PDB file of C-alpha atoms in Angstrom:
ATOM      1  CA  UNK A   1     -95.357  90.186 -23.308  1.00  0.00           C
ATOM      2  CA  UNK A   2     -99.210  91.589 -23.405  1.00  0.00           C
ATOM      3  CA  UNK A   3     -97.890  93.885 -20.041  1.00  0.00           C
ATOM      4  CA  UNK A   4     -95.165  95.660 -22.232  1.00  0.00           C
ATOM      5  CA  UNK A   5     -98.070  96.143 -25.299  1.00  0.00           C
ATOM      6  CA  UNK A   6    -100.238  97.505 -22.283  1.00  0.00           C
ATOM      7  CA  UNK A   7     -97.290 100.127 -21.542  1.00  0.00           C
ATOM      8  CA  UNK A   8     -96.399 101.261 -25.093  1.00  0.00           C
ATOM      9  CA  UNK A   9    -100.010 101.662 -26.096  1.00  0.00           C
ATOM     10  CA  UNK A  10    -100.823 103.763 -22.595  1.00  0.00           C
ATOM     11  CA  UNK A  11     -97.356 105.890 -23.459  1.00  0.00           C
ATOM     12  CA  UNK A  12     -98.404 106.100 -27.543  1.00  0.00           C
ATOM     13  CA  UNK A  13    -101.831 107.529 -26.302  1.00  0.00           C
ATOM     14  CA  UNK A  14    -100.121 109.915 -24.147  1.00  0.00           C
ATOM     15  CA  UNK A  15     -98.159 111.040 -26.736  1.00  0.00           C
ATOM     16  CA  UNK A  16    -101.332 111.245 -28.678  1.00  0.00           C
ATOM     17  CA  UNK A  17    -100.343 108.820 -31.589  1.00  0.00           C
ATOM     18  CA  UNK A  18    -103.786 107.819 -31.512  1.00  0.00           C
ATOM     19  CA  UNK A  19    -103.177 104.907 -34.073  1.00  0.00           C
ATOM     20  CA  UNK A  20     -99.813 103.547 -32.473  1.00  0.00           C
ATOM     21  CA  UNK A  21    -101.490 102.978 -29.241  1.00  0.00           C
ATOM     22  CA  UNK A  22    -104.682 101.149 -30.973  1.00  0.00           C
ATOM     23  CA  UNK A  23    -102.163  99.130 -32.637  1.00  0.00           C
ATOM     24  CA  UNK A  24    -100.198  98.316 -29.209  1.00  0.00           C
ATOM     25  CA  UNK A  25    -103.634  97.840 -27.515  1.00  0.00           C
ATOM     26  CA  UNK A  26    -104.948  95.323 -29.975  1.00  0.00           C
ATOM     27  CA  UNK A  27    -101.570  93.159 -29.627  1.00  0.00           C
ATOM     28  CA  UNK A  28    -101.869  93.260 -26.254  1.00  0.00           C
ATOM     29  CA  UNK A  29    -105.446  91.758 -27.207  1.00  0.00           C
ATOM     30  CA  UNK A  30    -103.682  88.984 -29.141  1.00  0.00           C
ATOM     31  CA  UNK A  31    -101.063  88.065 -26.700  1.00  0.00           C
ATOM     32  CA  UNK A  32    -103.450  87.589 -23.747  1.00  0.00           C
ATOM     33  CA  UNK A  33    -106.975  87.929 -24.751  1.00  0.00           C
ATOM     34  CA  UNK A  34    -108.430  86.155 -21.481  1.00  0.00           C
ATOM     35  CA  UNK A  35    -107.247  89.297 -19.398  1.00  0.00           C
ATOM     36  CA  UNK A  36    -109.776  91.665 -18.633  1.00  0.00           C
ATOM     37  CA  UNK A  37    -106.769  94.420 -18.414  1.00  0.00           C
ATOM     38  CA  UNK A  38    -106.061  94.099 -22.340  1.00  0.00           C
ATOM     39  CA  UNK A  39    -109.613  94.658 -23.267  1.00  0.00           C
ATOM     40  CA  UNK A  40    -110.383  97.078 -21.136  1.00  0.00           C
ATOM     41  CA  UNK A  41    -107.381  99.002 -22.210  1.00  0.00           C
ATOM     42  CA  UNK A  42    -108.608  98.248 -26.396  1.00  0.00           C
ATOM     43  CA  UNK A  43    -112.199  99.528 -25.731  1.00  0.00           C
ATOM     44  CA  UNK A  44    -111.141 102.589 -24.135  1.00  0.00           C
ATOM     45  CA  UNK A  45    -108.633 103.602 -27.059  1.00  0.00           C
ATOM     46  CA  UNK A  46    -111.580 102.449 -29.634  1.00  0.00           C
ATOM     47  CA  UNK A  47    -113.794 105.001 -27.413  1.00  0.00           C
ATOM     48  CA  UNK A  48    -111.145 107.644 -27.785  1.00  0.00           C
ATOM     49  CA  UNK A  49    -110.438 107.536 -31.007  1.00  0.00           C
ATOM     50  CA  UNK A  50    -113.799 107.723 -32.075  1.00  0.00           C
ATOM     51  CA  UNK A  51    -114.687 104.105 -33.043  1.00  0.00           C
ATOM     52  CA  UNK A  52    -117.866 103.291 -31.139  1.00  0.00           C
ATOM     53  CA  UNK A  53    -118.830 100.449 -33.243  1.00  0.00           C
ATOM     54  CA  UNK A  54    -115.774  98.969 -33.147  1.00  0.00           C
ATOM     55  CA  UNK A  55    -115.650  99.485 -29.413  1.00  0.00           C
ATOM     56  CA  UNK A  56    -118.879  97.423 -29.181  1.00  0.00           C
ATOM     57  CA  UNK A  57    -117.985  94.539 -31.118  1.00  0.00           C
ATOM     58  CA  UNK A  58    -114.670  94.384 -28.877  1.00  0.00           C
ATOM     59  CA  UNK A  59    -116.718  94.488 -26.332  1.00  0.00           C
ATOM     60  CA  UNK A  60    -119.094  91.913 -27.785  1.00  0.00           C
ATOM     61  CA  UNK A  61    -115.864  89.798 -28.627  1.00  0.00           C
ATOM     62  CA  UNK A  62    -114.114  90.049 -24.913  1.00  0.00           C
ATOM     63  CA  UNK A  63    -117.293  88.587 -23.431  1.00  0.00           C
ATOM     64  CA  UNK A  64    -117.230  85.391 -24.744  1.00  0.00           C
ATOM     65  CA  UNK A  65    -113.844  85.461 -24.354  1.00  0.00           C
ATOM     66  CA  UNK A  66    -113.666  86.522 -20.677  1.00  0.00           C
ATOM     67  CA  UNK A  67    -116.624  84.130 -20.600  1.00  0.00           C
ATOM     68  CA  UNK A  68    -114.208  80.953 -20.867  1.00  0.00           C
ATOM     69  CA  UNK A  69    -112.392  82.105 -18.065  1.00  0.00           C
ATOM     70  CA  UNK A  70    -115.667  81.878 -15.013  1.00  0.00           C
ATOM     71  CA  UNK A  71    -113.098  82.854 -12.139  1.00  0.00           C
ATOM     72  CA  UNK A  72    -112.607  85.935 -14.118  1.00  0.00           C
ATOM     73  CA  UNK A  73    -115.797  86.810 -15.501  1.00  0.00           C
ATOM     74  CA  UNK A  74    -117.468  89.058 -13.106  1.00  0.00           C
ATOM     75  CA  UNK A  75    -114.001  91.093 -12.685  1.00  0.00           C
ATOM     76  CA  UNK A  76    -113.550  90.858 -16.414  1.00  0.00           C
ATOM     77  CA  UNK A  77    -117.051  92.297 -16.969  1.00  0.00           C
ATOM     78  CA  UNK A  78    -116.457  95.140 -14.379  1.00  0.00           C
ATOM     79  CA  UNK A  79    -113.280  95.972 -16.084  1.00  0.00           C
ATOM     80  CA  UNK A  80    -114.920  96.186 -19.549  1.00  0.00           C
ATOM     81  CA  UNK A  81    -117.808  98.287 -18.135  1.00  0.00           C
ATOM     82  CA  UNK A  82    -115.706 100.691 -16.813  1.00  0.00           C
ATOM     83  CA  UNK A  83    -113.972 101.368 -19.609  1.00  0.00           C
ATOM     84  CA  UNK A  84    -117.059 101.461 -21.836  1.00  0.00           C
ATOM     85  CA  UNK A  85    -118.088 104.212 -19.740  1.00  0.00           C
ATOM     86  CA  UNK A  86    -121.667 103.252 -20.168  1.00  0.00           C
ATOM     87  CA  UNK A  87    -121.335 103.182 -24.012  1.00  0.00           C
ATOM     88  CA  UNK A  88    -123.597 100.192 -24.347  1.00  0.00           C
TER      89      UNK A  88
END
């Protein structure tokens, strides 16, 4: 379930296991990639962890996703812009 992925990657941040929590984030990604929660989640552990580049082609990646999904798309977008931070 993308909600447990969601928990163990906020908990493996926490715990500052940089790496686990990408790799929690990212499944949580795979599992439900039209949620704007999952991607928003990914981009900001990208951010943290230093990978800026990577954070914008997630970013770049969740829009077309999100995009499939109209009801979702402005609160998908709102999601991903918060957690960019103004990165892009």
């Amino acid at each position: 379930d993308h909600k447990l992925q969601l928990l163990r990657g906020a908990l493996l941040a926490t715990a500052r296991d940089d790496a686990g929590a990408l790799a929690a984030f990212r499944r949580a990604v795979e599992l439900a990639d039209r949620d704007p929660e999952t991607w928003g989640s990914l981009v900001s552990q990208l951010v943290r962890y230093g990978k800026l580049d990577d954070a914008k082609r997630a970013v770049a990646e969740a829009d077309k996703k999100l995009s499939a999904a109209p009801a979702a798309t402005d609160e998908a977008k709102a999601a991903i812009e918060i957690a960019l931070g103004g990165l892009y």
